[in-house]
Structures are given as structure tokens and as C-alpha cells.
Amino acid sequence: MAGQSDPHISLFSAEELEFMAEDELIEIVPNMRMDPLNFICVIFKSGDFGPFFPQIASQVPLWLAVALKKRGKCAIRPPQWMSVENLTRVLEGERESQGAFQVLPFHYVEISRLLFDHAREDIPDMYMVRSLIEDIRDVRIHKVETSLEKFSGTSAVKIPNLSAMEVNIIRPFVGRALQAFYKHDNPEKIPDVDRASSAQTRAANNEPRVSATEEITDRFHF
Amino acid sequence: MKIKSVKLREAHEVSSNASFCSILWDLQAHHLVTASSSQPSISIHDPLLHSSPPRVLRHHRDGVTALAISPNSTCLASGSIDHSVKLYKFPGGEFETNITRFTLPIRALSFNKSGSMLAAAGDDEGIKLINTIDGSIARVLKGHRGPVTGLAFDPNGEYLASVDSIGTVIYWELQSGRTLYTLKGVAPDTGSDTSVLNVLSWSPDGETLAVPGMKNDIVMYDRDTAEKLFTLRGDHTQPICFMSWSPNGRYMATSSLDKQVLIWDVKRKQDIDRQKFDERICCMAWKPIGNALAVIDVMGKYGVWESVVPSSMKSPTEDIPNSQTRNSNGLLFFDEEDQDLSMSGSLSDLGEDSHGESEPPSRKRLRKQSAIDDDQHEDVYDELNLVRKTEPQRKVPRVNKENSDKDKDALKAMTAFRPKMQEAFQPGSTPPHPGKRHFLCYNMLGCITTIKHDEYSHIEIDFHDTSTGPRVPPMTDHYGFTMASLNENGSVFANPCKGEKNMSTLMYRPFRSWANNSEWYMRFEGEEVKAVALGSTWVAAVTSLNFLRIFTNGGLQKHILSLNGPVVTAAGFSNELAIVTHVSDCLPSNEQMLEFTLINISKGTQVFKGRLPLTPGSYLTWFGFSEEGQITSYDSKGILRVFTSQYGGTWLPLFSASKERKSGENYWVVGLNASKLFCVGCKNPDTFPQVLPKPVLTLLNLSFPLASSDLGEEALENEFMLNNLNLSQIQNRIEVTAGEGLDTSSLDDEAFDIEAAQDRCIFRLIASCCNSDKLVRAIELVKLLSIEKSVRGAIQLATALKLPILAERFNDILEERLGNKAEVSNTTALSSKHDPATKRSEILEPIVSSSSAKISAPLFTKKVKSLDRVKFGKQKTDSDQTTNLADSKEVKDAEKNGGSSHVSSVKEVKNLETRCPLNPFSKLPNIQEGKKVEEATRSQSKGPSNKSSNEEAKKVVGEVTGKQCQRPSNPFLKSTVK
């Protein structure tokens, strides 16, 4: 897997996450007529998209939308959740509740980033939306960090509604931290634990080399 | 005197100190317009519905000081402290133009009788006379030394009277722009208080000019000599600040700084009613119809004083002096006018003289007059007046003809108050909105948008499909086009007639042309284009004279046809043009009476003509062709209707917005195809989209307004009906193309696809009928199946559902059908009997050919055919002996071949079973089918064989061959089972 080369930092690079997010579906309004596209596709039930008619909205993967947009063949319709009202509501929700996370698409950071880069004229109130999303992301990251402070000896961590980018940041640390907890709880089983816990946490990292305490203090100051 | 109280309600919030507010009625008293000089907004109220909020126009940046409405109530003008004069459409309130600007605030506005001229004045020096059509300034009248606060056009169109805040009244001659009389210091000096404006007003017959006097009175001046005639003096204790003549000129309402409003009987020079208000009333307007007076005070509160004039007296709207001009609107009119011209020439000369040097004498006369005036008896005055009248009365007919026509129209509109016939429109256009782009045309291909600038409009043509559509440069439009149509080849534009200078013009602009300068213009004199349409090789324009004019793409005038009524709209598609016209005035129930005509232009034929149905109480909002070329209408109640030639030409309701509507969306139709409606969803209360953001089409399914059936399968039933409709349309087209000798294979394929889809749909309906125990309906449905395979499927289904009686009936249907088919093929066989070779191939083909789908069916056919031959034999024994022999021989041949191809056929039948898309039960119930078919064949063959044993030998041969050829079919059916 991609992250294996450098286990210390995140499992995936931002580009890799973006690549994965490009498979999300998004609505476009083409301005040309095109026959259906038949892709080999594993994620969706079928890889058939289109046929496309001018001014009639149609669902395509984000990468296709971006490719068409670059050629000036379509307008991208920003998803429902990217409206100013919804984002304002989400931001309020994030600020109010300390523990829980608001519902946002798994790849919201990547999707919004791609749209800001390639389809700025299609997003109404682009600057407002952008700053809202940045705020939401900051609030959420902060929440993730503070919640990790309360992290204590458990075998599993459950954080609902965490997004891909956020999971990616905390995954290596949480994985190793869990291992470390396990190690300290059962000092006699150290050799087995490594393998067992790594299987549990599904982290690709098999060899924790840094001691847990060090790591935790390190990480708490991000 | 009875005191009635008038309730005032707030129209404009006036924060601190008193400010001048204006109020006026429209011609038909449907609307009240108010404005305040402390607020930039203008409100259009509906006097009947107080609860509904007024329409507010916010175009000014500062308080609105003056309002004026054109005499035909189509145009509203407003002047403001922000130095601008703006024109609006009325009653819509759409901003039209900034017609002029001053350097200081505007104080007074006035339209002339025909509405072609607007006078505007204010703190600036000079009164501007503006041509309302093109906004050009016809004249600037300079002479006042203070801010001009009141303007009044003489109803007969000769003079303009103006008054300023220091009390000077000036008579201007419009023709030359000269000052006729200057009456200094006749009105009160209002000083610098802008909440009090001196006003003046001509009586509706134009004979007298009323000006507030210095002694808290109203002074009447003569029209032609500017002599003081009489005064109205009564109980006002402070100077008069506003007055208004009743529409017939018998009464006058005056308001004074003492917060009283008095109603005067002008003839008797007596006040007949009064009312005291809390605040000073600064503006009043008589209701043009009825007996009411609208008032507004300096705090922005307005109200309507009902039944102002006691019922014992004549109504203020009775005998409106227009009757004079109407009476004289004959041949004599011109003679009189000529006389008058010479007369008035001398008169005005005289007037000028008096203005120049003989002012003191006239002053003297005035004083004398006023002395008599004060306590003059009525009859004495009348006598005097009669004498005086002889002179000016001759002048009355000088109102030009156009004006009197307009007056008549206005009168008509006043008397006849009923639902209006809908106006002509272009499908896919949106109403203009000041400062914003709007659609002239929007269809499935592209759109034409326009935005109005001061002097010109800017038109853009965009195709939805940017990759293939031609790229059209934007253009500047000096004509002010309001109608347009667009297709692949070009676009056509037209503008309505705006006065004499700006004739109605039609312009065509092709997109691709090998020749330069291939756009062309047509001008129409005395005629106005009402609707345009485009086809493949022609351009059509329908005009106000109910002419349909057809041009070629090159601009050749090809046909001019007369239509039956005023046009509503028109649409074109390749060779066909559809026009909707009014049949008659609308019904009292507010139903439009419309008619459509569908003509084929290249052939010069009328395809169809008939009434256009609409939902009760609605009007047509869209009209056009579907992608397949079916004419379609959409009305304001959201019902889409598609025309079909079935039943001698009828309209099918195919979509209902009210059934579809979710979250209060309105649908703005763009186009449709066989199964989908393309429209733009607009959030309530909008009924049409804006140009930006670009509208995105929504696809909606067409659906009949079905009753909710006990079966609960509306979706399937709808599909069933739609398929039927499409099938009939396709068959029509096949006939047409076949008639033209063209290749119909693609259409045939399409028809076959639809048939297959229809069978699938029916099959599902049968299943649901069987499940809910509607057996009779199931049988009806089975009869509608078009492919035998599906009937067999239905038999299987019935068997599987353990409905043996039904299965049996299905079986009967199948047999009957096979019989019919055989009959048909038999007759064809007989007709081609002299060509045995072809016939042989006909018979052999089904067995030998690898088109597996046909295998089982033809076997049946042949068998039944031979059976049939037995029946037919009776009649044809003698004549057909030879052929029958030949037949039997051939069948034998066929049998041999059949035997040889036996093995391969077995495989193919297997393929068939798995491949056939029509039979959803293809794989599983093979056993049943096999058995069933076997049974069927057996029972079929039994009966006839008994019969035939009694028949002649020849027929036996046929029968036997029938049996024989049946044999190969049975074994391999079984083999598939195993």
C-alpha cells in the first residue's frame, strides 16, 4: 500500500486521498451532446454514465466532471451540502457539541478542494463557502485533537462521522497508541501483541519502534 | 352637512416632518398609486384588496415628489429629489427608462392627453417637454423665476399651464413654445416649504384653469384669454394647497392648509361637503369610475372617501365631456377644424398682443369680473357663460383624431369590464425586467436573450450544445426587438410598432450562409408583427391585421394568408407551422376561446384545424412541437396537452403540474419528447426563470391524469397508454413515409421495440390482475398482446398461479389468434399460388432459417394453415385442385427439409428459450410450456382430423401433412424439456 514507505506520517498522502475522492459522484450540467460512456468500474454497480444532453443534469464521477470542466464542456452543480445555509448550520453544530461530529460526506475536504480549484464560477458565494469549509475543518481537527487527550486504555476507538482526511491524520498515531496501551497492559505478551493489534487496527505498520509515551507527548502538540 | 369619516392607512412611512405625498388612480380604477417625497419607493395598491401588500417600485434613490400616469394608463412616470424622471410600465410596474435628468429635484410631472408628451419641471430653471416615445426633449420652456411646482396640459392639447412656488402662473403655447400669458402673484407664495406645492388644474373640458388664489380661494381663469372668470370661496381658513376636478368637471375637491377638504359644486360655486382630517391632505384624486375620492396626507397615510357627492346629485363621473369630441367626429369635423385654425390663429395673435402691452387693461377686466363674481346669481352667470362659450366652443373639435379615438377606447374599457383575451406571446419568452437580461426565446436548441440599455438593446444567441451549434456573435439591436424565434438555421426577430417613426420590423438572421450580408429586414406600415415562427426553409410572421406572412429563408415574400382571428402564438417545426388564434372574446367564465391551425408549408396544405382546449379559467402559456413533431400546449393551470390524430384529431392531457408538483415549484416548459417533459423548475412564486444562473432543465415523466384504479398499478397503466400513443404515432409515420416511398426499416424497428415494451408492460399488468383476481381484465389484456410468445408466457403464468380456467381462456385466445393469422397467410398463399417457387421458399424459410425466434410459430401456422385449407377447400375444391396438389407436394418437401434440419433446430430452440427477451419465464417453466403446447397442438389437431376424415381425399392429404409436419415440432419441444 501507498503509505508503507513512510509509516511515521499519514497513511495516505493528500493527493492519494484526493485521487480516491475523485470517484465520488457529482452532478454536472453538460453543454454538449455525448453518447453514454461505458467504464469498467468497481465502486458503482455499473460504469455507464450518460448519455449527455445539453442543459440536462447528469451524475458522473468527480474526476470525469473535472476533466469535462477543464475542457469547458460542462458546469458542475455543487452538491447540496455545499450551500451556505447548510454549512453555516454544520459549523454551528460543530461548535456547539464538543463530542460528536456533524454529518458531512466522507470526502468533504477533498471534494470541496477539487471544486474550488476547478469550478469556482459554478459555486455561488464561493468565498463564503470556502471560508465556512475551512472553519469547519479547523473546528473538527481541533475537536479530534482534544478528544485524543482523553484517550485512555481501550482496544478500539469509535468516532462516528469522521472524514477521510481526519482519519488519515490520526490513524497512525491511534494505531500505535493502541498498540502501546496493549503492550503496557500485557507486558508478557509483547511479541504476539504486535501482530495481533496490528491486525486489529488494520494499520499497515507492523513494527512500532517508538515508545508510546514519547509518541503521545509528541502528538499532543501536533 | 353629514360628516363621514375616511379611514386612512399608512402607505409610506414619513419619519419626522410633513412631506409632500402624491396619489393617483389608473384609468379603470383598478389601482391606486402613491408616493412620498420622504421615501424612494412608489406603491401600487389594489383598492379592493387592502390586505394584499402593495407592489412597491424602488428605483429612485431619493424621495418621489411627483407622479403622473398616461391617459391610457399604460405608462407611469415618477419624478424624484434624485433629479431623475423614470418611466414604468403600468400596471406591471416594470421599469422602462430614465427618461430625463435634471440638475435639481423634480417637483411636477404631467402627461398630455395623448400620452405622447411628458412635461417635467422642478427647482431647475425651465420646463422640459419630453417625447415619451424616444425620450427626446422636444422643448425647454423657460420663464419661471422660482421652482415650478405645478404643470397642467390643456385637455385640448394646445396649451400648457404652469405655476411656481412664488405664485406666478404662465400659459405656454405648445406649438411654438412661447409664453402666452404670465399672471404674476396670483397664487400664494409657498416659500421654501417643499411639502406645500402650488398646483393648478384645467377643467376636463379645457375651458377653465383653476389656480389657488390669494384669499384662501380657488380662482378660475379663462382658457383663451387668461381672464379671471370666478372664484370659489368658502370655509377654508388657510390657503388652498391642492385641488382636483371631478372627471365630468361638475365638482371640485380642494384641500387647504387648515386640514380641511371641501367638495364644491363648481356651477353653483358652493361647497357641498367637507371633511376635516388629522393632517394636511396634500394630494387628492377622483376615482375615474364611480363616486369616490382618494386622498393622501403629508404623513403618507392614504384613504378613499367613498360617495363624496350626495346621491341626490349627479355623479361626478356622469357626462364626461369627451362626448363633445365624439359627437363632432364626423365629416364636418374637418371643415370646422379648418375654420378654427384660421380663427385660432387670429385669436392667438390677439392674445399675444394683450400679453405684450395690454396687460393692465386685462387686469382691470379681471378685477371687474371678480367683483361681480363673488355674489353673482347662478342664472346670470350661466347667461354670461353662454355668451362667452360661443367663442371657445368652436375650438373643441381641435383635439386631433387620434386622441378622440383613444378616448373612445378608454370609454369602452371603462364600460366593458370583463375578462381579457390573452395577448400574443412567443413560446419560451420571459417578460422584460429592467436592468436584467430576459429570454426572447428559449427552446431545446438554445436561447436568445436581450438586455435593454438606454438607447439600444444587446442581444445574445447561445446554443445549449456548444460543441456542434454555430457560434453566433452578439448583436446590438436598435429596433428594440421583443419577439424572436430560433432554430438550427437561423433566428428571426420582430419588434412591435412604437409610434409612427418606429415601424414594426421583421429581421431574419441566418447562421450559416455562403453569401455575405444574407440577413434581411421587412418593414410593416400600419401593421404590427404579433408573433413569429421559424421552419426548415421558411419564416412566418403573424401581424395585427391577422395576416400570416410567409417568407423564404432568403427573404422572398412567398405567401400572405388571412387568419380567422387575432393571433395568440405560433410555432414551427421543419415543414409544419402551427398557429393559435382567438375564436371570439372570452366567455364570462374567463375561458379563452382559442383555435389552432396546423399547416404544412412546403406542400401548401392544411393538416388540421380545430379548437384548442384549455383548463377552465386558464390561458395558454406555452405552445410548440415535441421532438417528434407533435403539437403540444401547456396552460397556466399546468396541464400539458399533446395533439393526436386519433379520434379524428384530439388533444390528450399528458402531464399535470399539480400532480407532479413538489415543494411549490412552477414548471416553465421548454420542450418534450415521447416520454419526457423538459422544463425548468422555478421556485414559487416565480413562474419563469432568470437568464442567470443558467436554467437547468428538469426531466419529468409524461403521465395521463389516470383515475386511481383498484388495481393500484397506475404506473403500468400509464406506461400502457403511453406506449399505445407512441405506437399509433409511429404507425402513422410509417404510413406517411411508406406513402412517400421511403425506407421505413428504422421506423419499423422502433415500432417493434415499442411493441415489445408494450407486451412487457401488459404482461406485468396481467400478472398484477391475476394476483388481485381481476380475471376479466386479464383476459382483455391478453387479447392486446401483440406477440404470440407473450401470450404463451401469459398461459404459463396463469398455470403457475394455479388459475386453470384462465389458462384455458388464454389458450383459446391463442388459438383464435393463430387461426386468424393462418387465414391471413392462407389468403396470401392463395394469392401467390401461381408462383410456387416463391411459395415454397415461404414455407421452407421458417424451418430452415436460423432465425430461431420464428421456429415454433410457423410450425403452428403451417399446421393450422392446412386445417384452414380444409375449410376453405369447400369453396375452392374445383378451382384449386391443381394448386392443392402442388401445395401438398410442397408441404412434403418442407417436411423433408424440416426433418433434415431437425437436429440443428433443437439447438436453436434451446437458444431461443434462453435468448428471448420477451418471455420472462423463459428458463424455468419450460416443462410446463412444453406440455402445454403439446396439449394445445394435440387438441387442435384432433378435432379437425375427425372432421376432415369425412372430407375429400385431397384435404386428408393436407391434414396428414399437417400432422406430419407437426411431428418434428413435438419431439424437439420435448427434447428441450429434458
PDB file of C-alpha atoms in Angstrom, chain B residues 847 859 862 894-895 898-899 902 905-906 961-974:
ATOM      1  CA  ILE B 847     -37.942 -24.206 -40.760  1.00  0.00           C
ATOM      2  CA  LEU B 859     -44.896 -24.723 -37.422  1.00  0.00           C
ATOM      3  CA  LYS B 862     -48.475 -24.301 -41.216  1.00  0.00           C
ATOM      4  CA  ALA B 894     -40.943 -28.919 -46.466  1.00  0.00           C
ATOM      5  CA  GLU B 895     -41.352 -31.819 -44.179  1.00  0.00           C
ATOM      6  CA  GLY B 898     -37.713 -29.996 -41.728  1.00  0.00           C
ATOM      7  CA  GLY B 899     -36.584 -33.446 -40.812  1.00  0.00           C
ATOM      8  CA  HIS B 902     -34.321 -31.211 -37.176  1.00  0.00           C
ATOM      9  CA  SER B 905     -33.351 -26.765 -34.841  1.00  0.00           C
ATOM     10  CA  VAL B 906     -33.286 -28.433 -31.496  1.00  0.00           C
ATOM     11  CA  THR B 961     -49.141 -33.320 -43.974  1.00  0.00           C
ATOM     12  CA  GLY B 962     -50.269 -31.073 -41.224  1.00  0.00           C
ATOM     13  CA  LYS B 963     -49.850 -33.851 -38.749  1.00  0.00           C
ATOM     14  CA  GLN B 964     -46.613 -34.901 -40.184  1.00  0.00           C
ATOM     15  CA  CYS B 965     -45.084 -31.540 -40.064  1.00  0.00           C
ATOM     16  CA  GLN B 966     -46.295 -31.290 -36.582  1.00  0.00           C
ATOM     17  CA  ARG B 967     -44.337 -34.278 -35.590  1.00  0.00           C
ATOM     18  CA  PRO B 968     -40.939 -32.779 -35.798  1.00  0.00           C
ATOM     19  CA  SER B 969     -42.113 -29.943 -33.663  1.00  0.00           C
ATOM     20  CA  ASN B 970     -43.257 -32.114 -30.835  1.00  0.00           C
ATOM     21  CA  PRO B 971     -40.109 -34.130 -30.341  1.00  0.00           C
ATOM     22  CA  PHE B 972     -37.787 -31.229 -30.104  1.00  0.00           C
ATOM     23  CA  LEU B 973     -40.009 -29.407 -27.770  1.00  0.00           C
ATOM     24  CA  LYS B 974     -39.748 -32.341 -25.540  1.00  0.00           C
TER      25      LYS B 974
END
